[in-house]
mmCIF file of C-alpha atoms in Angstrom:
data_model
loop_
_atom_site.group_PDB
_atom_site.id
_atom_site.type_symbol
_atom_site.label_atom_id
_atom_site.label_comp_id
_atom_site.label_asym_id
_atom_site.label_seq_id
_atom_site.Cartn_x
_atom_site.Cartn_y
_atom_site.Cartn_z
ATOM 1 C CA UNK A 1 146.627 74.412 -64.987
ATOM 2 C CA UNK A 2 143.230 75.438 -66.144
ATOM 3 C CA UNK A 3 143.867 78.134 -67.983
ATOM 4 C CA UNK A 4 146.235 75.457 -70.170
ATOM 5 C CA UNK A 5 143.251 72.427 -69.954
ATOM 6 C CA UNK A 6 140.598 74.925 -71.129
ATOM 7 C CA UNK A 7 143.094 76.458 -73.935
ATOM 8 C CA UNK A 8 143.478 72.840 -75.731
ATOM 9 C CA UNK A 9 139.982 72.041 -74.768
ATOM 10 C CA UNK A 10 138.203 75.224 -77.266
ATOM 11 C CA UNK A 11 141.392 75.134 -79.943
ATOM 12 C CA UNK A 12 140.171 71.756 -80.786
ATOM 13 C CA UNK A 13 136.809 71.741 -80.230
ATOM 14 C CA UNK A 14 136.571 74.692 -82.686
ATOM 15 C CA UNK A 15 139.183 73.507 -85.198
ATOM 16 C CA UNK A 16 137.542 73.736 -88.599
ATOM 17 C CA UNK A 17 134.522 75.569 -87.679
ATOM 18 C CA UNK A 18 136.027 78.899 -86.609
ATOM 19 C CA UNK A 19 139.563 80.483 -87.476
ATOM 20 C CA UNK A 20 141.461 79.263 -84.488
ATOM 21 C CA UNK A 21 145.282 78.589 -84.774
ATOM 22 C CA UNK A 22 146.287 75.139 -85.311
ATOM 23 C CA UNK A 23 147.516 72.723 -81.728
ATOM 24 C CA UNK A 24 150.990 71.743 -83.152
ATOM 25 C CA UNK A 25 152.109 69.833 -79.797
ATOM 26 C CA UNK A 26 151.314 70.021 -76.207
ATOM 27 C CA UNK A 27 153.042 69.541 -73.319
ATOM 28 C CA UNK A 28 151.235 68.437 -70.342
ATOM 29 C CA UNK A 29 151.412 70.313 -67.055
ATOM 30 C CA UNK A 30 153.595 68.888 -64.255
ATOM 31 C CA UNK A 31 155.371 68.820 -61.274
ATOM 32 C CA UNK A 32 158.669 71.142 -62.597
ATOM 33 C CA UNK A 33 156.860 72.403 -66.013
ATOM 34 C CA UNK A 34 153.134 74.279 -66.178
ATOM 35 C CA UNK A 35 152.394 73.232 -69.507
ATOM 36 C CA UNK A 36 152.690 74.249 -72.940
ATOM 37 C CA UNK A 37 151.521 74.581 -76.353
ATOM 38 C CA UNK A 38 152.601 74.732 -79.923
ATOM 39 C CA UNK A 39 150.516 76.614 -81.851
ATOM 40 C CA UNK A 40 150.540 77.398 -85.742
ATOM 41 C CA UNK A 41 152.156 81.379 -86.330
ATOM 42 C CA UNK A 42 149.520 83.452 -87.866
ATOM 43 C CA UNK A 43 150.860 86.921 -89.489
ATOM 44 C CA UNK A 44 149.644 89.533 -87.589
ATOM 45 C CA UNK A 45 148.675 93.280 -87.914
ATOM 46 C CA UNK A 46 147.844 95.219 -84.805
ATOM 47 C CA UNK A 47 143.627 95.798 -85.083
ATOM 48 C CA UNK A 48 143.691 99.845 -85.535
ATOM 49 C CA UNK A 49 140.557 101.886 -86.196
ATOM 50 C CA UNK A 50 142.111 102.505 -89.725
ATOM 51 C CA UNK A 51 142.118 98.825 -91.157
ATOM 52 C CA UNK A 52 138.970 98.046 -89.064
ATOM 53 C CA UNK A 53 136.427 98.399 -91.936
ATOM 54 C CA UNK A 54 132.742 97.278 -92.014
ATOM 55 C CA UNK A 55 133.382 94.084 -93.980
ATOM 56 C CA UNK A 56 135.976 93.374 -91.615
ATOM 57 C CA UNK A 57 133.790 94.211 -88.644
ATOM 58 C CA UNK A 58 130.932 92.196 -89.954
ATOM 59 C CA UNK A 59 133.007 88.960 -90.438
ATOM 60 C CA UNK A 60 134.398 89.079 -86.917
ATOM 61 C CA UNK A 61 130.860 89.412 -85.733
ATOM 62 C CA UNK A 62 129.075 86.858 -87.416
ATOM 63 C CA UNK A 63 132.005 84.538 -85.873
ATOM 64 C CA UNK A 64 131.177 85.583 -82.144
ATOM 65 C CA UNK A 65 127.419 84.242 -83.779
ATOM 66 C CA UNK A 66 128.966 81.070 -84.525
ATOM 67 C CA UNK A 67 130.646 80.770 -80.892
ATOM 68 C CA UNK A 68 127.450 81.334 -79.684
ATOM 69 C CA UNK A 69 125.950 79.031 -81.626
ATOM 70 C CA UNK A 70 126.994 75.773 -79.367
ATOM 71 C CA UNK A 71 124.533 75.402 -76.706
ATOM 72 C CA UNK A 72 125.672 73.577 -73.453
ATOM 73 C CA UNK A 73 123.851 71.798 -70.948
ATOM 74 C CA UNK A 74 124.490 74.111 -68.051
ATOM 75 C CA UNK A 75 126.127 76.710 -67.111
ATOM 76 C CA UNK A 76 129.978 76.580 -66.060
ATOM 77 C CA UNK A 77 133.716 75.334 -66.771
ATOM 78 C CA UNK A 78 132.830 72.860 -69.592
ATOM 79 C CA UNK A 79 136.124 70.971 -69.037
ATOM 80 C CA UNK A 80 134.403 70.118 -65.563
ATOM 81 C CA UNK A 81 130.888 68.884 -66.871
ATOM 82 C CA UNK A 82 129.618 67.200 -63.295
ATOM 83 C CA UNK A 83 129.664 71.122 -62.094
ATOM 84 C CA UNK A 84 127.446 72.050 -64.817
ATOM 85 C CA UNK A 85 124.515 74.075 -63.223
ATOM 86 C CA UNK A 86 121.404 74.973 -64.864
ATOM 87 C CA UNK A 87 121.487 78.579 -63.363
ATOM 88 C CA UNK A 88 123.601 80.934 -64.620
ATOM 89 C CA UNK A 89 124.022 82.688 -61.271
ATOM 90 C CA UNK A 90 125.985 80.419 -59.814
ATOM 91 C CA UNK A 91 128.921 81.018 -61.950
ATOM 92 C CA UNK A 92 128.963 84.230 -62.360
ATOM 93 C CA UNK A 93 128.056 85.031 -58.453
ATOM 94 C CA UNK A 94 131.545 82.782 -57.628
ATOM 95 C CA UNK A 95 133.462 85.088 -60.158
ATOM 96 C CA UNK A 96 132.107 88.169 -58.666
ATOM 97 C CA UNK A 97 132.321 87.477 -55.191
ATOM 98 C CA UNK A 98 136.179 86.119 -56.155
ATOM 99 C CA UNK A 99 136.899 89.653 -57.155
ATOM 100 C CA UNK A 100 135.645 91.407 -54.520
ATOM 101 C CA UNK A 101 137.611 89.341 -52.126
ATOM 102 C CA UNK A 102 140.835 90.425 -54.581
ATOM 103 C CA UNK A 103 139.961 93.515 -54.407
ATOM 104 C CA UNK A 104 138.885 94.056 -50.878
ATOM 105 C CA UNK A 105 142.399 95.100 -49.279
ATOM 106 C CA UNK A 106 142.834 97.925 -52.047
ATOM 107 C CA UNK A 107 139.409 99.265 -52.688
ATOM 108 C CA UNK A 108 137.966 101.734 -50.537
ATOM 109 C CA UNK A 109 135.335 99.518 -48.297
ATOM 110 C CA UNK A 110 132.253 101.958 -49.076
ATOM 111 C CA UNK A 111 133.307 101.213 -52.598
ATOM 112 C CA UNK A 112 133.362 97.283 -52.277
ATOM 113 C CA UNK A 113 130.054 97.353 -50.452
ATOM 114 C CA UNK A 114 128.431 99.532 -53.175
ATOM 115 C CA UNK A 115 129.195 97.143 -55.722
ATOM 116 C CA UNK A 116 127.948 94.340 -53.698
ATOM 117 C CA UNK A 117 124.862 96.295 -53.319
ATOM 118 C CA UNK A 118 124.235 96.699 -56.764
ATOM 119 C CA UNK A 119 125.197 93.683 -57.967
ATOM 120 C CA UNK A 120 122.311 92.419 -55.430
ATOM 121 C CA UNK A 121 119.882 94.299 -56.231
ATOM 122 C CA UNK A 122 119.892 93.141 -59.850
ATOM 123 C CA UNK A 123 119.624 89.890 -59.859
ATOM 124 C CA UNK A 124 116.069 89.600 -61.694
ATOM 125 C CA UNK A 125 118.465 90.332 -64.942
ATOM 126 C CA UNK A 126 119.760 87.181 -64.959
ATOM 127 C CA UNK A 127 116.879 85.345 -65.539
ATOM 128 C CA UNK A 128 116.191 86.199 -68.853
ATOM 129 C CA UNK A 129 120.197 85.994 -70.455
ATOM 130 C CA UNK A 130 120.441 84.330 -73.890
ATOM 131 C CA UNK A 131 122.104 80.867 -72.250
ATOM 132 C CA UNK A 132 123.717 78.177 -71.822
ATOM 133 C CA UNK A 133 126.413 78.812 -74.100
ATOM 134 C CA UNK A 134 129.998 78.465 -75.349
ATOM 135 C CA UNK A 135 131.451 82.262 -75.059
ATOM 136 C CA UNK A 136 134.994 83.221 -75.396
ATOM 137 C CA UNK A 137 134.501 85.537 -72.021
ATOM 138 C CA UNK A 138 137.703 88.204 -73.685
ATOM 139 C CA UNK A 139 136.563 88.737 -76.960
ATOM 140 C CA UNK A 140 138.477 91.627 -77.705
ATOM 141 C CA UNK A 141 140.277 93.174 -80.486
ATOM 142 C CA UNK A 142 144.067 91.855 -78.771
ATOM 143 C CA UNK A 143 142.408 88.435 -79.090
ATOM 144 C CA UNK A 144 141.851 88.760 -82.435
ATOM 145 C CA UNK A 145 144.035 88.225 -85.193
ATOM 146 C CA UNK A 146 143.927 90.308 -88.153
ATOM 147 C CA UNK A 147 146.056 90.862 -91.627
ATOM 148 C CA UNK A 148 145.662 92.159 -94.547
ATOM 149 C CA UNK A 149 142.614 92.937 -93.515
ATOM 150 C CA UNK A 150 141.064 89.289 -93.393
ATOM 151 C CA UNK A 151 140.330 87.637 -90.565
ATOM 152 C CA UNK A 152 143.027 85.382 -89.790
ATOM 153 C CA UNK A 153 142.219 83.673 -85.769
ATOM 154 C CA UNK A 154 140.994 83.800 -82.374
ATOM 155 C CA UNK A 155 142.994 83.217 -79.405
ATOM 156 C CA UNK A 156 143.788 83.462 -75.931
ATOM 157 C CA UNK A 157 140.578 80.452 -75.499
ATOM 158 C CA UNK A 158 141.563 80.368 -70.976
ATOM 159 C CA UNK A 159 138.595 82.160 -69.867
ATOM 160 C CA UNK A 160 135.813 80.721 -72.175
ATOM 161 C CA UNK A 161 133.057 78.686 -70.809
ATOM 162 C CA UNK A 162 129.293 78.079 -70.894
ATOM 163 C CA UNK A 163 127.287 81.340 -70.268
ATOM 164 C CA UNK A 164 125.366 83.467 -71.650
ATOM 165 C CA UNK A 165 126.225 85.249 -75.038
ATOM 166 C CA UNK A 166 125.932 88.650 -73.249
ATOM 167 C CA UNK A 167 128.800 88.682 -71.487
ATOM 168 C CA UNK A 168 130.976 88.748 -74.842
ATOM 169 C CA UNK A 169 129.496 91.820 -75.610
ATOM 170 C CA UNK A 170 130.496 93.650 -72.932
ATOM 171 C CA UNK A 171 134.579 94.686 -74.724
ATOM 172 C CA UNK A 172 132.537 95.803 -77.628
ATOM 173 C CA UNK A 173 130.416 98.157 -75.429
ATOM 174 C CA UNK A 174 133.540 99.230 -73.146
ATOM 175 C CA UNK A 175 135.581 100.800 -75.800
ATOM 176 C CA UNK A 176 138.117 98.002 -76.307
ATOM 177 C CA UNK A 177 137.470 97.737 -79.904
ATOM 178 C CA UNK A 178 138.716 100.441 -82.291
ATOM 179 C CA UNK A 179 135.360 101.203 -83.283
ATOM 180 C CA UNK A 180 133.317 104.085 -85.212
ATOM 181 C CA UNK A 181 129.180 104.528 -84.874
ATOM 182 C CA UNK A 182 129.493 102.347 -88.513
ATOM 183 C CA UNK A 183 131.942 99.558 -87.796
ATOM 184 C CA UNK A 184 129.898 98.623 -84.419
ATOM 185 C CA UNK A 185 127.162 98.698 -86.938
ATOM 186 C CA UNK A 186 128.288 95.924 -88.879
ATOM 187 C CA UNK A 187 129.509 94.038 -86.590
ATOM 188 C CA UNK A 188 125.992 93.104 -84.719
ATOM 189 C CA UNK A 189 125.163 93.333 -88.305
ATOM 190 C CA UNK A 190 127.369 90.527 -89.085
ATOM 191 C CA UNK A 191 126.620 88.243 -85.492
ATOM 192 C CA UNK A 192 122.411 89.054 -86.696
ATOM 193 C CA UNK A 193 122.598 87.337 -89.841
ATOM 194 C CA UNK A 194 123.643 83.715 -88.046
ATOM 195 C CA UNK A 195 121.705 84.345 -84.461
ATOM 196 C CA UNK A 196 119.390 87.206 -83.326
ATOM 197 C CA UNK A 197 121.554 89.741 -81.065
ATOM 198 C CA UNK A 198 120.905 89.258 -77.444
ATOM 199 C CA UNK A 199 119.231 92.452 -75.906
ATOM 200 C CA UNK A 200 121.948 93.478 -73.816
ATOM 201 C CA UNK A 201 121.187 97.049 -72.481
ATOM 202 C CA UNK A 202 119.497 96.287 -69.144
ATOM 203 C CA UNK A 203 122.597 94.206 -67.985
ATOM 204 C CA UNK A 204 125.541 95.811 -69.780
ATOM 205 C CA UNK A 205 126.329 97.860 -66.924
ATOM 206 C CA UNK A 206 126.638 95.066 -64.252
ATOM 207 C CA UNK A 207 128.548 93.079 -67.360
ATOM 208 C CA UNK A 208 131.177 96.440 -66.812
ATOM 209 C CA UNK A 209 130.851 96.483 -62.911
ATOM 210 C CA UNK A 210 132.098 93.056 -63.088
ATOM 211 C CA UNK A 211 134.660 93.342 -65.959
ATOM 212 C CA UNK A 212 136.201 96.108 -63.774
ATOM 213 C CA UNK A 213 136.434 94.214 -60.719
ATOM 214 C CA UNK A 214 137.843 91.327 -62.201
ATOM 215 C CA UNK A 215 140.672 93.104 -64.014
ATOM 216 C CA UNK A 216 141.325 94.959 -61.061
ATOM 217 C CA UNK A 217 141.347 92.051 -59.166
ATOM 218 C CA UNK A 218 143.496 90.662 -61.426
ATOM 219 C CA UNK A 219 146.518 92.891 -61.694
ATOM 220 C CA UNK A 220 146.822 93.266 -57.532
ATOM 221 C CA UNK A 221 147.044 89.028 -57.500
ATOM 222 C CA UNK A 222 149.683 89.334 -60.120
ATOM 223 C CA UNK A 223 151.269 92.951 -58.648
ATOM 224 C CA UNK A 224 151.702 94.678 -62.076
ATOM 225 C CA UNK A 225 149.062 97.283 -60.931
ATOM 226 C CA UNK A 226 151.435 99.816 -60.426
ATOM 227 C CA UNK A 227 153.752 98.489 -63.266
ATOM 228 C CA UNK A 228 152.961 96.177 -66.699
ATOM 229 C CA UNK A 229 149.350 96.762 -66.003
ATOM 230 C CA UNK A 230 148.983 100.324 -64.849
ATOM 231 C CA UNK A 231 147.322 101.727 -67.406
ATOM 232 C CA UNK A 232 144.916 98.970 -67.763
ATOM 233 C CA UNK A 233 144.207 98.762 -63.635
ATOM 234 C CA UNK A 234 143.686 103.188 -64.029
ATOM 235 C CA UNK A 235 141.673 102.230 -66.554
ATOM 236 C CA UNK A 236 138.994 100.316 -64.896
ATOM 237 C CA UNK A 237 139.543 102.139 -61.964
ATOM 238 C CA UNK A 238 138.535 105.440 -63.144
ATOM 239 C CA UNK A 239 135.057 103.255 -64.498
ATOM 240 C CA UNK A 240 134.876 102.431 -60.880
ATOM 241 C CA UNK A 241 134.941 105.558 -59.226
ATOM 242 C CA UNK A 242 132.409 107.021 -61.417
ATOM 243 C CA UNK A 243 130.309 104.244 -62.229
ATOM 244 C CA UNK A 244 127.675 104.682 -59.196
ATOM 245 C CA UNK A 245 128.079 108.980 -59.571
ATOM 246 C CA UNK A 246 126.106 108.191 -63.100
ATOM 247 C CA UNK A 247 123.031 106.142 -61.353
#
């Protein structure tokens, strides 16, 4: 249900100030039916490294900038304003903590408790993130469309809410763009000439702890781990396993 409210909630509050497909007709979520929508089609090509060129790069960057661009009042699900919170722990400690529980029955318990561990220990990094903010929270290359190679919308709108603008950064820095040293280039080059790019570094790799965990998390609530999702779930596992062998 909130994946749906949130979906018609961003599609038209960004309709005619970003390339996001056009709300046709809805149909509300009830008892027998969980909701639907109609969207305008928007040819496709699949986002290869090939086709991704600098300008193309530096367009779709510059529109993350403009996402960014709409400050919030707090931090949270913005289709639920009265649990707005002015820190942006709160969120993102719920989200966490969510996925560890998911993942708690799979992962080896040494491993959960590292990450908690971690994840404690740098908390000071939150208290400088470039927030509150609208972010799209899976701003990735399969949730952007592409042909011809112009820009053509961005989708797949369930996950965004108001943090902070680092936390869209974290695909681009986890290889799930089809990106070269010069196309990552220009596409901070791109989101710098609307907004100043935040300075990411310090918490990137508790961004990709918690990416990991969450996808993870995801694909044992759903059980296409060892199926649909397997590749993605060995994926982020691998990250797992050696992320604290690196530190």
């Amino acid at each position: 249900y909130q994946g749906y409210v949130r979906e018609v909630y961003y599609l038209t509050y960004f309709a005619g100030k970003i390339p996001v497909p056009r709300i046709i007709q809805t149909v509300e979520p009830g008892t027998d039916v969980n909701g639907a929508i109609l969207m305008e089609y928007l040819p496709e090509t699949v986002l290869t490294q090939a086709i991704f060129t600098d300008k193309l790069a530096y367009e779709i960057g510059s529109q993350l900038a403009h996402i960014h661009l709409n400050r919030t009042t707090g931090y949270g699900d913005l289709t639920a304003p009265q649990e707005l919170s002015s820190n942006p722990l709160v969120h993102f400690t719920k989200k966490f903590e969510e996925s560890l529980t998911e993942c708690s029955n799979h992962l080896p318990q040494s491993l959960i408790e590292q990450c908690r561990t971690y994840y404690n220990t740098h908390l000071k990094l939150f208290a400088s993130v470039d927030g509150p903010c609208i972010i799209h929270r899976d701003f990735r290359a399969g949730n952007v469309i592409v042909h011809d190679g112009k820009l053509q919308g961005i989708i797949d709108w369930a996950s965004a809410r108001a943090s902070f603008a680092e936390e869209d950064f974290c695909p681009l820095e986890s290889n799930e763009w089809p990106t070269t040293p010069a196309t990552k280039k220009a596409f901070l080059a791109g989101y710098a000439e609307i907004r100043p790019v935040p300075d990411y570094s310090s918490i990137m790799p508790l961004l990709q702890l918690h990416r990991a965990l969450a996808t993870i998390g995801f694909t044992i609530k759903r059980e296409t781990w060892t199926n649909s999702c397997a590749e993605l779930y060995q994926l982020h596992r691998q990250f797992l396993e050696t992320f604290f062998s690196q530190r």
